Amino acid sequence: MFNLILFGPPGSGKGTQSEKLIAKYSLKHLSTGDLLRSQIAHQTPLGLEAKHFMDKGQLVPDEVVIGMISTALDQNTEVKGFLFDGFPRTAAQAEALDKLLEMRQSPINIMLALEVGEEELVGRLMKRGQTSGRSDDTDESIIKNRIAEYHQKTTAVADHYKQFDKVVLVKGEGTIDEIFDRISNEIDPIFQ
Ligand code: ADP
């Protein structure tokens, strides 16, 4: 198995790069944002609870997303590996993920952290809001709140994996293909 975390603030291009990565390396894409939006679309109790937080640009409670990821791991036992996108987002989620993967004897191999300047992030998200249909992408104050959540809670996840020397920083500005090449150059030598 090869397990990868694609990390970075909202708007850093995780979704775009994930699509290319799962195709190249045959990984199963687990995006908590996509899983949550699917729960909302199906109006499940979990979706209804999550929506309150997402609409305000806040993080959904840890136990909700950890449960969702645990179920997804159980449903995909025959895959080559996982690409985690938008998860883990708190130190508690990182610890829970490590435990879940330890039980499967397939730890995280690498965390790739996309780095993009704040002005560029807000610009990209506002632009995405014009076409994505995502309500959390249209209001500048909600966007700023998501970026603030990232700084307050999510950067701790990088510190967690730095202890194990698993974090690689990648410049997330430039063309989609340039960024993809930078990411591939980090993965290729260690891909198994
Ligand atoms: P983005 O990274 O562009 O903000 P996502 O699609 O990853 O978008 O997430 C959208 C929203 O879903 C987040 O603002 C948050 O409310 C919720 N969410 C997604 N993943 C998590 C997570 N791991 N923990 C808590 N909340 C999450």
Coordinates of N, CA and C and ligand atoms in Angstrom, one line a residue:
M1 N 0.8 -1.2 0.0 CA 0.0 0.0 0.0 C 0.9 1.2 0.0
F2 N 0.3 2.3 -0.6 CA 1.0 3.6 -0.6 C 0.0 4.6 -0.2
N3 N 0.2 5.2 1.0 CA -0.8 6.2 1.5 C -0.2 7.6 1.6
L4 N -1.0 8.5 1.0 CA -0.5 9.8 0.8 C -1.5 10.8 1.3
I5 N -1.0 11.8 2.0 CA -1.9 13.0 2.4 C -1.5 14.1 1.6
L6 N -2.5 14.7 0.9 CA -2.3 16.0 0.2 C -2.8 17.1 1.1
F7 N -2.0 18.0 1.5 CA -2.2 18.9 2.5 C -2.1 20.3 2.0
G8 N -2.8 21.3 2.6 CA -2.7 22.7 2.2 C -4.0 23.4 2.5
P9 N -4.0 24.7 2.5 CA -5.1 25.5 2.9 C -6.2 25.4 1.8
P10 N -7.5 25.8 2.2 CA -8.6 25.9 1.2 C -8.1 26.6 0.0
G11 N -8.4 26.1 -1.2 CA -8.0 26.8 -2.4 C -6.6 26.5 -2.9
S12 N -5.9 25.6 -2.2 CA -4.5 25.4 -2.6 C -4.4 24.4 -3.8
G13 N -5.5 23.9 -4.2 CA -5.5 23.0 -5.4 C -5.4 21.5 -5.1
K14 N -5.8 21.2 -3.9 CA -5.8 19.7 -3.5 C -6.7 18.9 -4.4
G15 N -7.9 19.4 -4.6 CA -8.9 18.7 -5.5 C -8.4 18.4 -6.9
T16 N -7.9 19.5 -7.5 CA -7.3 19.4 -8.9 C -6.2 18.4 -8.9
Q17 N -5.2 18.6 -8.0 CA -4.0 17.7 -8.1 C -4.4 16.3 -7.7
S18 N -5.4 16.1 -6.8 CA -5.8 14.7 -6.5 C -6.3 14.0 -7.7
E19 N -7.1 14.6 -8.5 CA -7.6 13.9 -9.7 C -6.5 13.3 -10.6
K20 N -5.4 14.1 -10.7 CA -4.3 13.7 -11.5 C -3.5 12.6 -10.8
L21 N -3.4 12.7 -9.5 CA -2.6 11.8 -8.7 C -3.3 10.4 -8.7
I22 N -4.6 10.4 -8.5 CA -5.2 9.1 -8.4 C -5.1 8.3 -9.8
A23 N -5.2 9.1 -10.8 CA -5.1 8.5 -12.2 C -3.6 7.9 -12.4
K24 N -2.6 8.7 -12.0 CA -1.2 8.2 -12.2 C -0.9 7.1 -11.3
Y25 N -1.2 7.1 -10.1 CA -0.7 6.1 -9.1 C -1.8 5.1 -8.7
S26 N -3.0 5.2 -9.3 CA -4.1 4.2 -9.0 C -4.4 4.2 -7.5
L27 N -4.6 5.3 -6.9 CA -4.9 5.4 -5.5 C -6.4 5.7 -5.4
K28 N -7.0 5.3 -4.2 CA -8.4 5.6 -3.9 C -8.4 7.0 -3.3
H29 N -9.2 7.9 -3.9 CA -9.3 9.2 -3.4 C -10.3 9.3 -2.2
L30 N -9.9 9.8 -1.1 CA -10.8 10.0 0.0 C -10.8 11.5 0.4
S31 N -11.8 12.2 -0.1 CA -11.9 13.7 0.2 C -13.0 13.8 1.2
T32 N -12.7 14.3 2.4 CA -13.8 14.5 3.4 C -14.8 15.5 3.0
G33 N -14.3 16.6 2.3 CA -15.2 17.6 1.8 C -16.2 17.0 0.8
D34 N -15.7 16.1 -0.1 CA -16.7 15.5 -1.1 C -17.6 14.5 -0.3
L35 N -17.1 13.8 0.6 CA -17.9 12.8 1.3 C -19.0 13.6 2.1
L36 N -18.6 14.7 2.7 CA -19.6 15.5 3.5 C -20.7 16.1 2.6
R37 N -20.2 16.6 1.4 CA -21.2 17.2 0.5 C -22.1 16.1 -0.1
S38 N -21.7 14.9 -0.2 CA -22.6 13.8 -0.7 C -23.6 13.5 0.4
Q39 N -23.2 13.5 1.7 CA -24.1 13.3 2.8 C -25.2 14.4 2.8
I40 N -24.7 15.6 2.5 CA -25.7 16.8 2.5 C -26.7 16.6 1.4
A41 N -26.2 16.2 0.2 CA -27.0 16.0 -1.0 C -28.1 15.0 -0.7
H42 N -27.7 13.9 0.0 CA -28.7 12.9 0.3 C -29.5 13.1 1.6
Q43 N -29.3 14.3 2.2 CA -30.0 14.7 3.4 C -30.0 13.7 4.5
T44 N -28.8 13.1 4.7 CA -28.7 12.2 5.8 C -28.6 13.0 7.1
P45 N -28.8 12.3 8.3 CA -28.6 13.0 9.6 C -27.2 13.6 9.7
L46 N -26.2 12.8 9.3 CA -24.8 13.3 9.3 C -24.6 14.5 8.5
G47 N -25.2 14.5 7.3 CA -25.1 15.6 6.4 C -25.8 16.9 7.0
L48 N -27.0 16.7 7.6 CA -27.7 17.8 8.2 C -26.8 18.4 9.3
E49 N -26.2 17.6 10.1 CA -25.4 18.1 11.2 C -24.1 18.9 10.6
A50 N -23.5 18.2 9.6 CA -22.3 18.8 9.1 C -22.5 20.2 8.4
K51 N -23.7 20.3 7.8 CA -24.0 21.5 7.0 C -23.9 22.8 7.9
H52 N -24.4 22.7 9.2 CA -24.3 23.8 10.1 C -22.9 24.4 10.2
F53 N -22.0 23.5 10.3 CA -20.6 23.9 10.5 C -20.0 24.4 9.1
M54 N -20.3 23.7 8.1 CA -19.6 24.0 6.8 C -20.1 25.4 6.3
D55 N -21.4 25.6 6.5 CA -22.0 26.9 6.0 C -21.3 28.1 6.7
K56 N -20.7 27.9 7.9 CA -20.1 29.0 8.6 C -18.6 29.0 8.4
G57 N -18.1 28.0 7.6 CA -16.7 27.9 7.4 C -15.9 27.3 8.6
Q58 N -16.7 26.7 9.5 CA -16.0 26.0 10.6 C -15.8 24.5 10.3
L59 N -14.9 23.9 11.1 CA -14.7 22.5 10.9 C -15.8 21.7 11.5
V60 N -16.1 20.6 10.9 CA -17.1 19.6 11.3 C -16.5 18.9 12.5
P61 N -17.2 18.4 13.6 CA -16.6 17.8 14.7 C -15.7 16.6 14.3
D62 N -14.6 16.4 15.0 CA -13.7 15.3 14.7 C -14.4 13.9 14.6
E63 N -15.3 13.6 15.6 CA -15.8 12.2 15.6 C -16.6 12.0 14.4
V64 N -17.2 13.0 13.8 CA -18.0 12.8 12.6 C -17.1 12.4 11.4
V65 N -16.1 13.2 11.2 CA -15.2 12.9 10.0 C -14.4 11.6 10.2
I66 N -13.9 11.4 11.5 CA -13.2 10.2 11.7 C -14.0 8.9 11.5
G67 N -15.3 9.0 11.9 CA -16.2 7.9 11.6 C -16.4 7.6 10.2
M68 N -16.5 8.7 9.4 CA -16.7 8.6 8.0 C -15.5 8.0 7.3
I69 N -14.3 8.4 7.7 CA -13.0 7.9 7.1 C -12.9 6.4 7.5
S70 N -13.2 6.1 8.8 CA -13.1 4.7 9.2 C -14.0 3.8 8.3
T71 N -15.2 4.2 8.1 CA -16.1 3.4 7.2 C -15.5 3.3 5.8
A72 N -15.0 4.4 5.3 CA -14.4 4.4 3.9 C -13.3 3.4 3.8
L73 N -12.4 3.3 4.9 CA -11.3 2.4 4.9 C -11.8 1.0 4.8
D74 N -12.9 0.7 5.6 CA -13.4 -0.6 5.7 C -14.1 -1.0 4.4
Q75 N -14.6 -0.1 3.6 CA -15.2 -0.4 2.4 C -14.2 -0.6 1.2
N76 N -13.0 -0.3 1.4 CA -12.0 -0.3 0.4 C -10.8 -1.1 0.8
T77 N -10.9 -2.4 0.9 CA -9.8 -3.2 1.4 C -8.9 -3.7 0.3
E78 N -9.4 -3.6 -1.0 CA -8.6 -4.2 -2.1 C -7.9 -3.1 -2.9
V79 N -7.6 -2.0 -2.3 CA -7.0 -0.9 -3.1 C -5.5 -0.8 -2.9
K80 N -4.8 -0.1 -3.9 CA -3.3 0.0 -3.8 C -2.9 1.0 -2.8
G81 N -3.8 1.9 -2.4 CA -3.4 2.9 -1.4 C -4.5 4.0 -1.4
F82 N -4.3 4.9 -0.5 CA -5.3 6.0 -0.4 C -4.6 7.3 -0.5
L83 N -5.4 8.2 -1.2 CA -5.0 9.6 -1.2 C -6.0 10.4 -0.3
F84 N -5.5 10.9 0.8 CA -6.3 11.6 1.8 C -6.3 13.1 1.4
D85 N -7.5 13.7 1.2 CA -7.6 15.1 0.7 C -8.5 15.8 1.6
G86 N -8.0 16.8 2.4 CA -8.9 17.5 3.3 C -9.0 16.8 4.6
F87 N -8.2 15.8 4.9 CA -8.2 15.0 6.1 C -6.8 14.4 6.2
P88 N -6.2 14.4 7.4 CA -6.7 15.0 8.7 C -6.5 16.5 8.7
R89 N -7.5 17.1 9.5 CA -7.4 18.6 9.6 C -7.2 19.1 11.0
T90 N -7.1 18.2 11.9 CA -6.8 18.5 13.3 C -5.8 17.5 13.8
A91 N -5.1 17.8 14.9 CA -4.2 16.9 15.5 C -4.9 15.6 16.0
A92 N -6.1 15.7 16.5 CA -6.9 14.6 16.9 C -7.2 13.7 15.7
Q93 N -7.5 14.3 14.6 CA -7.8 13.5 13.4 C -6.6 12.8 12.9
A94 N -5.4 13.4 13.0 CA -4.2 12.8 12.6 C -3.8 11.6 13.5
E95 N -4.0 11.7 14.8 CA -3.8 10.6 15.7 C -4.7 9.5 15.4
A96 N -6.0 9.8 15.1 CA -7.0 8.7 14.9 C -6.6 8.0 13.5
L97 N -6.2 8.8 12.5 CA -5.9 8.2 11.3 C -4.7 7.2 11.4
D98 N -3.7 7.7 12.2 CA -2.5 6.8 12.4 C -2.9 5.5 13.0
K99 N -3.8 5.6 14.0 CA -4.3 4.3 14.6 C -5.0 3.4 13.7
L100 N -5.9 4.0 12.9 CA -6.7 3.2 11.9 C -5.8 2.5 10.9
L101 N -4.7 3.3 10.5 CA -3.8 2.7 9.5 C -2.9 1.7 10.1
E102 N -2.5 1.9 11.4 CA -1.7 1.0 12.1 C -2.3 -0.4 12.2
M103 N -3.7 -0.4 12.4 CA -4.4 -1.7 12.5 C -4.4 -2.4 11.1
R104 N -4.2 -1.6 10.1 CA -4.1 -2.2 8.7 C -2.7 -2.4 8.3
Q105 N -1.7 -2.1 9.1 CA -0.3 -2.2 8.8 C 0.1 -1.5 7.5
S106 N -0.5 -0.3 7.3 CA -0.1 0.5 6.1 C -0.1 1.9 6.5
P107 N 1.0 2.4 7.1 CA 1.1 3.8 7.6 C 1.1 4.8 6.4
I108 N 1.0 6.1 6.8 CA 1.2 7.2 5.9 C 2.6 7.1 5.3
N109 N 2.8 7.2 4.0 CA 4.1 7.2 3.4 C 4.7 8.6 3.3
I110 N 3.8 9.6 2.9 CA 4.3 10.9 2.8 C 3.1 11.9 2.9
M111 N 3.4 13.1 3.4 CA 2.5 14.2 3.4 C 3.0 15.3 2.5
L112 N 2.3 15.6 1.4 CA 2.7 16.7 0.5 C 2.0 17.9 0.9
A113 N 2.6 19.0 1.2 CA 2.0 20.2 1.7 C 2.1 21.3 0.6
L114 N 1.0 21.7 0.0 CA 0.9 22.7 -1.0 C 1.0 24.1 -0.4
E115 N 1.9 24.9 -0.8 CA 2.0 26.3 -0.2 C 1.6 27.3 -1.3
V116 N 0.6 28.1 -0.8 CA 0.0 29.2 -1.7 C -0.2 30.4 -0.8
G117 N 0.1 31.6 -1.4 CA -0.1 32.8 -0.7 C -1.5 33.1 -0.4
E118 N -1.8 33.9 0.7 CA -3.2 34.1 1.1 C -4.0 34.9 0.1
E119 N -3.4 35.9 -0.6 CA -4.2 36.7 -1.5 C -4.6 35.8 -2.7
E120 N -3.7 35.0 -3.2 CA -4.0 34.0 -4.3 C -5.1 33.1 -3.9
L121 N -5.1 32.6 -2.6 CA -6.1 31.7 -2.1 C -7.5 32.3 -2.2
V122 N -7.6 33.5 -1.7 CA -9.0 34.2 -1.6 C -9.4 34.4 -3.1
G123 N -8.5 34.8 -3.9 CA -8.9 35.0 -5.4 C -9.4 33.8 -6.0
R124 N -8.7 32.7 -5.8 CA -9.1 31.4 -6.4 C -10.4 30.9 -5.9
L125 N -10.7 31.1 -4.6 CA -11.9 30.6 -4.0 C -13.1 31.4 -4.5
M126 N -12.9 32.7 -4.5 CA -14.0 33.6 -5.0 C -14.3 33.2 -6.5
K127 N -13.3 33.0 -7.2 CA -13.5 32.6 -8.7 C -14.2 31.3 -8.8
R128 N -13.8 30.3 -7.9 CA -14.5 29.0 -7.9 C -16.0 29.1 -7.5
G129 N -16.2 30.1 -6.6 CA -17.6 30.3 -6.1 C -18.5 30.7 -7.2
Q130 N -18.0 31.3 -8.3 CA -18.9 31.8 -9.4 C -19.4 30.6 -10.2
T131 N -18.8 29.4 -10.1 CA -19.2 28.3 -10.9 C -19.5 27.0 -10.1
S132 N -18.9 26.9 -8.9 CA -18.9 25.6 -8.2 C -20.3 25.3 -7.6
G133 N -21.1 26.3 -7.3 CA -22.4 26.0 -6.6 C -22.1 25.8 -5.1
R134 N -20.9 26.0 -4.7 CA -20.6 25.8 -3.3 C -20.8 27.1 -2.5
S135 N -21.8 27.1 -1.6 CA -22.1 28.3 -0.9 C -21.0 28.9 0.0
D136 N -20.1 27.9 0.4 CA -19.0 28.4 1.2 C -17.9 29.1 0.4
D137 N -18.0 29.1 -0.9 CA -17.0 29.8 -1.8 C -17.5 31.2 -2.2
T138 N -18.7 31.6 -1.9 CA -19.1 32.9 -2.4 C -19.0 34.1 -1.5
D139 N -18.9 33.8 -0.2 CA -18.9 34.9 0.7 C -17.4 35.1 1.3
E140 N -16.9 36.3 1.1 CA -15.5 36.5 1.4 C -15.2 36.3 2.9
S141 N -16.2 36.6 3.8 CA -16.0 36.4 5.2 C -15.9 34.9 5.6
I142 N -16.7 34.1 4.9 CA -16.7 32.7 5.2 C -15.4 32.1 4.7
I143 N -14.9 32.6 3.5 CA -13.6 32.1 3.0 C -12.5 32.4 4.0
K144 N -12.5 33.7 4.5 CA -11.5 34.1 5.4 C -11.6 33.3 6.7
N145 N -12.8 32.9 7.1 CA -12.9 32.1 8.3 C -12.3 30.7 8.1
R146 N -12.5 30.1 6.9 CA -11.9 28.8 6.6 C -10.4 28.9 6.6
I147 N -9.9 30.0 6.1 CA -8.4 30.1 6.1 C -7.9 30.3 7.5
A148 N -8.7 31.0 8.4 CA -8.3 31.2 9.8 C -8.4 29.9 10.5
E149 N -9.4 29.0 10.2 CA -9.5 27.7 10.8 C -8.3 26.9 10.5
Y150 N -7.8 27.0 9.2 CA -6.7 26.3 8.8 C -5.4 26.7 9.6
H151 N -5.3 28.0 9.8 CA -4.1 28.4 10.6 C -4.2 28.0 12.1
Q152 N -5.5 28.1 12.6 CA -5.6 27.8 14.1 C -5.5 26.3 14.4
K153 N -6.1 25.5 13.5 CA -6.2 24.1 13.9 C -5.4 23.1 13.0
T154 N -5.4 23.5 11.7 CA -4.9 22.5 10.7 C -3.4 22.5 10.6
T155 N -2.7 23.6 10.8 CA -1.3 23.6 10.6 C -0.7 22.6 11.7
A156 N -1.4 22.3 12.8 CA -0.8 21.3 13.7 C -0.6 20.0 13.1
V157 N -1.4 19.7 12.1 CA -1.3 18.4 11.4 C 0.1 18.2 10.8
A158 N 0.6 19.3 10.2 CA 1.9 19.2 9.6 C 2.9 19.0 10.6
D159 N 2.8 19.7 11.8 CA 3.7 19.4 12.9 C 3.7 18.0 13.3
H160 N 2.5 17.4 13.4 CA 2.4 16.0 13.8 C 3.3 15.1 12.8
Y161 N 3.1 15.3 11.5 CA 3.9 14.4 10.6 C 5.3 14.8 10.4
K162 N 5.7 16.1 10.8 CA 7.1 16.5 10.8 C 7.9 15.6 11.7
Q163 N 7.3 15.3 12.9 CA 8.0 14.5 13.9 C 8.5 13.2 13.3
F164 N 7.8 12.7 12.3 CA 8.1 11.4 11.6 C 8.8 11.6 10.3
D165 N 9.2 12.9 10.0 CA 9.9 13.2 8.8 C 9.2 12.9 7.5
K166 N 7.9 13.1 7.6 CA 7.1 12.7 6.4 C 6.6 13.8 5.6
V167 N 6.9 15.1 6.0 CA 6.3 16.2 5.3 C 7.3 16.8 4.3
V168 N 6.7 17.0 3.1 CA 7.5 17.6 2.0 C 6.7 18.8 1.5
L169 N 7.3 20.0 1.5 CA 6.6 21.2 1.0 C 6.7 21.4 -0.5
V170 N 5.6 21.7 -1.1 CA 5.6 21.9 -2.5 C 5.0 23.2 -2.9
K171 N 5.7 24.0 -3.8 CA 5.1 25.3 -4.2 C 3.9 25.1 -5.0
G172 N 2.7 25.6 -4.5 CA 1.4 25.4 -5.1 C 1.0 26.5 -6.1
E173 N 2.0 27.3 -6.6 CA 1.6 28.4 -7.5 C 2.3 28.0 -8.8
G174 N 1.7 28.4 -10.0 CA 2.2 28.0 -11.3 C 1.1 27.3 -12.0
T175 N 1.4 26.7 -13.1 CA 0.4 26.0 -13.9 C 0.0 24.7 -13.2
I176 N -1.1 24.1 -13.5 CA -1.5 22.8 -12.9 C -0.5 21.7 -13.2
D177 N 0.0 21.7 -14.4 CA 1.0 20.7 -14.8 C 2.4 20.9 -14.1
E178 N 2.8 22.2 -14.0 CA 4.0 22.4 -13.2 C 3.9 21.9 -11.8
I179 N 2.8 22.2 -11.2 CA 2.7 21.8 -9.8 C 2.6 20.2 -9.7
F180 N 1.9 19.6 -10.7 CA 1.8 18.2 -10.7 C 3.2 17.5 -10.9
D181 N 4.0 18.2 -11.7 CA 5.4 17.6 -11.9 C 6.2 17.7 -10.6
R182 N 6.0 18.8 -9.9 CA 6.8 19.0 -8.6 C 6.3 17.9 -7.7
I183 N 5.0 17.6 -7.6 CA 4.5 16.6 -6.7 C 5.0 15.2 -7.1
S184 N 4.9 14.9 -8.4 CA 5.4 13.6 -8.9 C 6.8 13.3 -8.6
N185 N 7.6 14.4 -8.8 CA 9.1 14.3 -8.5 C 9.3 13.9 -7.1
E186 N 8.4 14.2 -6.2 CA 8.6 13.8 -4.8 C 8.1 12.4 -4.6
I187 N 7.1 12.0 -5.3 CA 6.5 10.6 -5.0 C 7.3 9.5 -5.7
D188 N 7.7 9.8 -7.0 CA 8.3 8.7 -7.8 C 9.4 7.9 -7.1
P189 N 10.4 8.6 -6.5 CA 11.5 7.9 -5.8 C 11.1 7.0 -4.7
I190 N 9.9 7.2 -4.1 CA 9.5 6.4 -2.9 C 8.3 5.6 -3.2
F191 N 7.7 5.7 -4.4 CA 6.5 5.0 -4.7 C 6.7 3.4 -4.7
Q192 N 5.8 2.7 -4.0 CA 6.0 1.3 -3.9 C 4.7 0.6 -4.3
Ligands
ADP1 P1 -11.7 23.5 1.2 O1 -10.4 22.8 1.6 O2 -11.6 24.1 -0.2 O3 -12.2 24.4 2.2 P2 -13.2 21.0 1.5 O4 -14.1 20.5 0.4 O5 -12.0 20.2 1.8 O6 -12.8 22.4 1.0 O7 -14.0 21.2 2.9 C1 -15.2 22.0 2.9 C2 -15.7 22.1 4.4 O8 -16.0 20.8 4.9 C3 -14.7 22.6 5.4 O9 -14.7 24.0 5.5 C4 -15.2 22.0 6.7 O10 -16.3 22.6 7.2 C5 -15.7 20.6 6.2 N1 -14.6 19.6 6.4 C6 -14.0 18.9 5.3 N2 -13.0 18.1 5.8 C7 -13.0 18.2 7.1 C8 -12.3 17.6 8.2 N3 -11.3 16.7 8.0 N4 -12.6 18.0 9.5 C9 -13.5 18.8 9.8 N5 -14.3 19.5 8.8 C10 -14.0 19.1 7.5

